[in-house]
GROMACS .gro file of C-alpha atoms in nm:
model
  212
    1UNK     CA    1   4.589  -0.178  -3.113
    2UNK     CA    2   4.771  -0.438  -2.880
    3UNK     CA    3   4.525  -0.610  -2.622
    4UNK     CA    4   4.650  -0.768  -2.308
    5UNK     CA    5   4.606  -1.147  -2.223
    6UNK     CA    6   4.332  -1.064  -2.010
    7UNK     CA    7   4.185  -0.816  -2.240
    8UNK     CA    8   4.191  -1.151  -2.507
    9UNK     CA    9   4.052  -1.389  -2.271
   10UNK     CA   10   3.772  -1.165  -2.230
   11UNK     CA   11   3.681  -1.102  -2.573
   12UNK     CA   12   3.698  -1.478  -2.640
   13UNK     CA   13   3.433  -1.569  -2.398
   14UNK     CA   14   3.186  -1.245  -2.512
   15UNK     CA   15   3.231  -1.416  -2.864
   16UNK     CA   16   3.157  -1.738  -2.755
   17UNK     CA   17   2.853  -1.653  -2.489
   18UNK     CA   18   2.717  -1.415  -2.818
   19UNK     CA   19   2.768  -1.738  -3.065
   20UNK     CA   20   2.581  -1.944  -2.807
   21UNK     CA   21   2.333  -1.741  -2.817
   22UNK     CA   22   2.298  -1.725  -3.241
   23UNK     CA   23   2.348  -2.114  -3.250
   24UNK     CA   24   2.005  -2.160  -3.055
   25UNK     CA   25   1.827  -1.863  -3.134
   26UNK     CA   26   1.551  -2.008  -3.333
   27UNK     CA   27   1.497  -2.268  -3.021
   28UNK     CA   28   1.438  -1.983  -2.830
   29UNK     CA   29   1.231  -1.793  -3.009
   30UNK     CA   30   1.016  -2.144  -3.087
   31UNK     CA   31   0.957  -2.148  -2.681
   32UNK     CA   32   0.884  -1.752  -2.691
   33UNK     CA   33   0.639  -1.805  -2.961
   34UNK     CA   34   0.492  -2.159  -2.787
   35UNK     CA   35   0.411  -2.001  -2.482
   36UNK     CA   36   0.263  -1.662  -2.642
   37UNK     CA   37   0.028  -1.915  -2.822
   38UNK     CA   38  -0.064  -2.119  -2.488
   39UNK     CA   39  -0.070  -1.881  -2.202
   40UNK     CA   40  -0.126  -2.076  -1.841
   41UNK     CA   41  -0.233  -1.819  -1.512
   42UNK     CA   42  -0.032  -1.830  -1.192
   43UNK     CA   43   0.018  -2.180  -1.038
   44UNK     CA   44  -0.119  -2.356  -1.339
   45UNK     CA   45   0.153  -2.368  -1.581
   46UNK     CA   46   0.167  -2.725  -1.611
   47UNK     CA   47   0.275  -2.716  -1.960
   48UNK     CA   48   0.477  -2.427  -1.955
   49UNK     CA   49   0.653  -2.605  -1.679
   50UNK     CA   50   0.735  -2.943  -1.919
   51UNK     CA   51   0.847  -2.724  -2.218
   52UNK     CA   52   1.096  -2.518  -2.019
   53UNK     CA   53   1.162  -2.840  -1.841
   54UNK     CA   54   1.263  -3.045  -2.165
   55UNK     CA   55   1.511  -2.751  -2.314
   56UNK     CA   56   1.698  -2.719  -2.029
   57UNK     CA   57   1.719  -3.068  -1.959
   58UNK     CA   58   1.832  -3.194  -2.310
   59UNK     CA   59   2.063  -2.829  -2.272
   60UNK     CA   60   2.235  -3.059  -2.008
   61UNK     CA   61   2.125  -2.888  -1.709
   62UNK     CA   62   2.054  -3.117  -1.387
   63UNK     CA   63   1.684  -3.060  -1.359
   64UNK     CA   64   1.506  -3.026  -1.041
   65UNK     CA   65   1.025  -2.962  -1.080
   66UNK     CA   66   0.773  -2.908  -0.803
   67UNK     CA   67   1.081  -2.856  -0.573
   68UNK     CA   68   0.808  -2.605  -0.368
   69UNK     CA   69   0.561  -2.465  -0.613
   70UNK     CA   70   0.387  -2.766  -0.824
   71UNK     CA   71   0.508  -2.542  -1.168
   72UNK     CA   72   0.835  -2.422  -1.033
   73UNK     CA   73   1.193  -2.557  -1.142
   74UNK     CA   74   1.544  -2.558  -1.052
   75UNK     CA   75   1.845  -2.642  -1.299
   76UNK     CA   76   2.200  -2.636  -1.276
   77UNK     CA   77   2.511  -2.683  -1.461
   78UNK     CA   78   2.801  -2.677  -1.197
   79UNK     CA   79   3.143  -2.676  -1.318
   80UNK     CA   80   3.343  -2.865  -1.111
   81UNK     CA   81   3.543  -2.535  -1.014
   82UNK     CA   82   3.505  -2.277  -0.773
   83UNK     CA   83   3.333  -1.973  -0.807
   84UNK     CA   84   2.976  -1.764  -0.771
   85UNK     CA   85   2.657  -1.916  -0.845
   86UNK     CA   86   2.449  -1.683  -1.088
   87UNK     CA   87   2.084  -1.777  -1.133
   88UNK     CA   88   1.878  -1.640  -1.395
   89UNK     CA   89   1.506  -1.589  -1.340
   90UNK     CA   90   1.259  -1.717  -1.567
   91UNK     CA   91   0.907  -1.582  -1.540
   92UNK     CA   92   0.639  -1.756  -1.717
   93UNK     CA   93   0.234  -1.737  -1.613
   94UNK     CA   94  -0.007  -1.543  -1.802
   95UNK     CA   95  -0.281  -1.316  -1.724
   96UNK     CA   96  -0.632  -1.446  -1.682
   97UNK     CA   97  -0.814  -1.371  -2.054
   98UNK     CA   98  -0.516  -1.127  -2.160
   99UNK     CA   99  -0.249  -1.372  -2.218
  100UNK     CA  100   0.046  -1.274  -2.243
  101UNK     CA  101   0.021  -0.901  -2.226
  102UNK     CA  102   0.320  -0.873  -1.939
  103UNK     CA  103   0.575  -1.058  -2.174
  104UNK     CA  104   0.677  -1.298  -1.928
  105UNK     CA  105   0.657  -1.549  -2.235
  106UNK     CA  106   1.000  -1.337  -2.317
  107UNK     CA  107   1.147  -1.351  -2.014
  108UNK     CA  108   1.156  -1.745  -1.994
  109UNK     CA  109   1.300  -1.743  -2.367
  110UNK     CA  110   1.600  -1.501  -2.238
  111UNK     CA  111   1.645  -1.638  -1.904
  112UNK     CA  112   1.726  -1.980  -2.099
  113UNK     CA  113   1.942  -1.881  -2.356
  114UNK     CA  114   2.114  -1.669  -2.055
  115UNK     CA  115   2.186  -1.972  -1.898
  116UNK     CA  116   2.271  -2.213  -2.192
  117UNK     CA  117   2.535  -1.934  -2.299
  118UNK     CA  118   2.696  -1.888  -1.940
  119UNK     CA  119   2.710  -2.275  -1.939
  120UNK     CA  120   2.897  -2.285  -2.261
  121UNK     CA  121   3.213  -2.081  -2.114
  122UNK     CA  122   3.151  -2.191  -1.732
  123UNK     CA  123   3.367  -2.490  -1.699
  124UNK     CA  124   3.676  -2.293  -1.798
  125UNK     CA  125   3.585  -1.948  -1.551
  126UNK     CA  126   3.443  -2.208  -1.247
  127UNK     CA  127   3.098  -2.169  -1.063
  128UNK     CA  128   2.774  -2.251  -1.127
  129UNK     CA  129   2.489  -2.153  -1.366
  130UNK     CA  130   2.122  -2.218  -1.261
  131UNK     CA  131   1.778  -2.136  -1.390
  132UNK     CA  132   1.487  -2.089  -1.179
  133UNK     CA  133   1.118  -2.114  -1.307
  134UNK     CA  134   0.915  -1.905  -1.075
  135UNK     CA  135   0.557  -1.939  -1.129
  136UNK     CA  136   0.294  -1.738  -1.047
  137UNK     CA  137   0.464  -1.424  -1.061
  138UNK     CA  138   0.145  -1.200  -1.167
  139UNK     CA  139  -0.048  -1.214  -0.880
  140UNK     CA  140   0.104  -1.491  -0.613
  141UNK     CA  141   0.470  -1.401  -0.598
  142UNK     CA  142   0.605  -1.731  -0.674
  143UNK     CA  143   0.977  -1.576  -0.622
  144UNK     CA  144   0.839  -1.515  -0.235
  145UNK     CA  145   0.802  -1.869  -0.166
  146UNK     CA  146   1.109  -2.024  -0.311
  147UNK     CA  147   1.307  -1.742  -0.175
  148UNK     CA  148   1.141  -1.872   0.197
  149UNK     CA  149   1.179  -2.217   0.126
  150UNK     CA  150   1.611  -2.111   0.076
  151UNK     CA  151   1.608  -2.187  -0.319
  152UNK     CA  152   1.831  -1.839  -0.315
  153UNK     CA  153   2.019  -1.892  -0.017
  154UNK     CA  154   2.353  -2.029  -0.198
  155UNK     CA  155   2.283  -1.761  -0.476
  156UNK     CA  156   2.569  -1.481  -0.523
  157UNK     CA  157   2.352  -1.315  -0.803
  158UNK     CA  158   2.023  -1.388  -0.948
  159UNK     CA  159   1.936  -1.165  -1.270
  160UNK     CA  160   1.677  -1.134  -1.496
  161UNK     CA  161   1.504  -0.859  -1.723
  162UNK     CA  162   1.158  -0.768  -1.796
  163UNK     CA  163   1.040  -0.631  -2.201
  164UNK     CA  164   0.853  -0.290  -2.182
  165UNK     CA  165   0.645  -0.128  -2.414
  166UNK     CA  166   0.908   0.100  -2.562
  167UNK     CA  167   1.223   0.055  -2.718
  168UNK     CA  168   1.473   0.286  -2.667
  169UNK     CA  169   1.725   0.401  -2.357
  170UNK     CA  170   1.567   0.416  -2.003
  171UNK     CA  171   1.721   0.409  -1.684
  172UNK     CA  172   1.657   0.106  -1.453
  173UNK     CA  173   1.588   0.375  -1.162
  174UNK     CA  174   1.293   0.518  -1.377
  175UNK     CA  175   1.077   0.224  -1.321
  176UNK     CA  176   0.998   0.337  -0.956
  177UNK     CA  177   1.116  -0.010  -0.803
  178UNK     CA  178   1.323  -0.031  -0.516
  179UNK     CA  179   1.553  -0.295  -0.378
  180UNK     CA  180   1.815  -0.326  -0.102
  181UNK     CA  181   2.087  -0.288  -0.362
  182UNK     CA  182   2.060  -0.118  -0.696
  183UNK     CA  183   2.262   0.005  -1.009
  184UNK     CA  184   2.170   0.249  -1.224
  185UNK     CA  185   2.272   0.212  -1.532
  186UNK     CA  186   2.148   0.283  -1.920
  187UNK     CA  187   2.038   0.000  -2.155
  188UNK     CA  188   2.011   0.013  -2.513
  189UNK     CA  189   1.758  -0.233  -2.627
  190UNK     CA  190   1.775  -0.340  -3.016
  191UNK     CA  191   1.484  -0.457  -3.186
  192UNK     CA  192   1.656  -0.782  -3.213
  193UNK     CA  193   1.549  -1.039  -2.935
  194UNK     CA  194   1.914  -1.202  -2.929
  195UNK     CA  195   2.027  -0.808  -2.803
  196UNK     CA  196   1.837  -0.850  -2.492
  197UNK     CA  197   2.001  -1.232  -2.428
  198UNK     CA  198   2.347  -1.062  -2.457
  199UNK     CA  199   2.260  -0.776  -2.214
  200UNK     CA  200   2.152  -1.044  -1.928
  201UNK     CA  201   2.452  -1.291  -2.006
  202UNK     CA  202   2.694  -0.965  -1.985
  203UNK     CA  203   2.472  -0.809  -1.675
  204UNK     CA  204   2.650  -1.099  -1.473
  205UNK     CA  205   3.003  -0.988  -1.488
  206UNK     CA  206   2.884  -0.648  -1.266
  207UNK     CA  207   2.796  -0.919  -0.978
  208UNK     CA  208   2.477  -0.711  -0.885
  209UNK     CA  209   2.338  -0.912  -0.548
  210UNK     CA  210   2.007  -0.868  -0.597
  211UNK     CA  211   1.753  -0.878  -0.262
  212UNK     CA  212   1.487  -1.127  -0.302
   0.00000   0.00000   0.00000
């Protein structure tokens, strides 16, 4: 079979965003597990906050805390060349005596290593990768409040996933949520954590503006 250039260049960054993603796997399954062991409710994820905080920073993200929720945070990576900014969402506040029944322990583990592996191939494709920590997300609707303070106003895609309680193919559309702008489209979901990272890395490329 005889690939084009482009058809190349593409492969070469899916390899590299999926070896990103293998190189720091146990990191991010070491957060995953750290927050599942030391849930924090809405608005009080101090700790939470620092953890996240740290990776990213020593990732070599530009770090921004508090910047309008006291356990919020806003990191970026810009590459110097033009192009979209894609944020990835990471959710991170327990429920009050549950834990972390929701799994938003999960969604701060994949909404790093989305980031960290979009950052690895970003200075060669332009833009800029950021991660946002929204807090509060159970019950206060931390998104709500950055979103009004203009957090997402320079954002030309902000992704993010949420686990379920079954494995298996589902349709986005099935969930019952609505939005201004929405794909449907089917999702195979491996047991394997690392699976999930590589969906929301790839997600990107369909540059799904998502309403906020």
């Amino acid at each position: 079979m005889i690939f084009s250039h482009v058809e190349v260049f593409r492969m070469d960054y899916k390899t590299r965003i999926e070896a990103s993603i293998q190189e720091h796997l146990d990191a991010y399954m070491e957060i995953v597990k750290t927050l599942y062991e030391n849930p924090e409710t809405g608005f009080q994820e101090y700790e939470t906050q620092k953890v996240l905080v740290k990776y990213l920073k020593d990732a070599g993200f530009d770090v921004k805390s508090s910047v309008v929720i006291d356990t919020d945070f806003v990191v970026e990576y810009k590459s110097g060349k033009e192009g979209p900014t894609i944020a990835y969402m990471c959710e991170y506040d327990a429920l009050p005596e549950v834990g972390h029944g929701c799994g938003h322990n999960l969604i701060a583990g994949i909404g790093i290593a989305a980031g960290e592996a979009l950052k690895s191939v970003v200075d060669e494709i332009g833009g800029t990768v950021r991660v946002v920590g929204t807090p509060g997300e159970e019950n206060f609707g931390g998104k709500v409040k950055m979103s009004e303070a203009g957090v997402f106003d320079d954002v030309d895609a902000a992704l993010m996933v949420h686990p379920s309680t079954e494995n298996g193919r589902w349709r986005f559309y099935q969930l019952n949520m609505n939005s201004l702008v929405r794909m449907h489209m089917d999702a195979i979901l491996k047991r394997d954590i690392v699976h999930w990272m590589q969906l929301l890395v790839h997600i990107h490329r369909f540059q799904c503006y998502v309403s906020l």
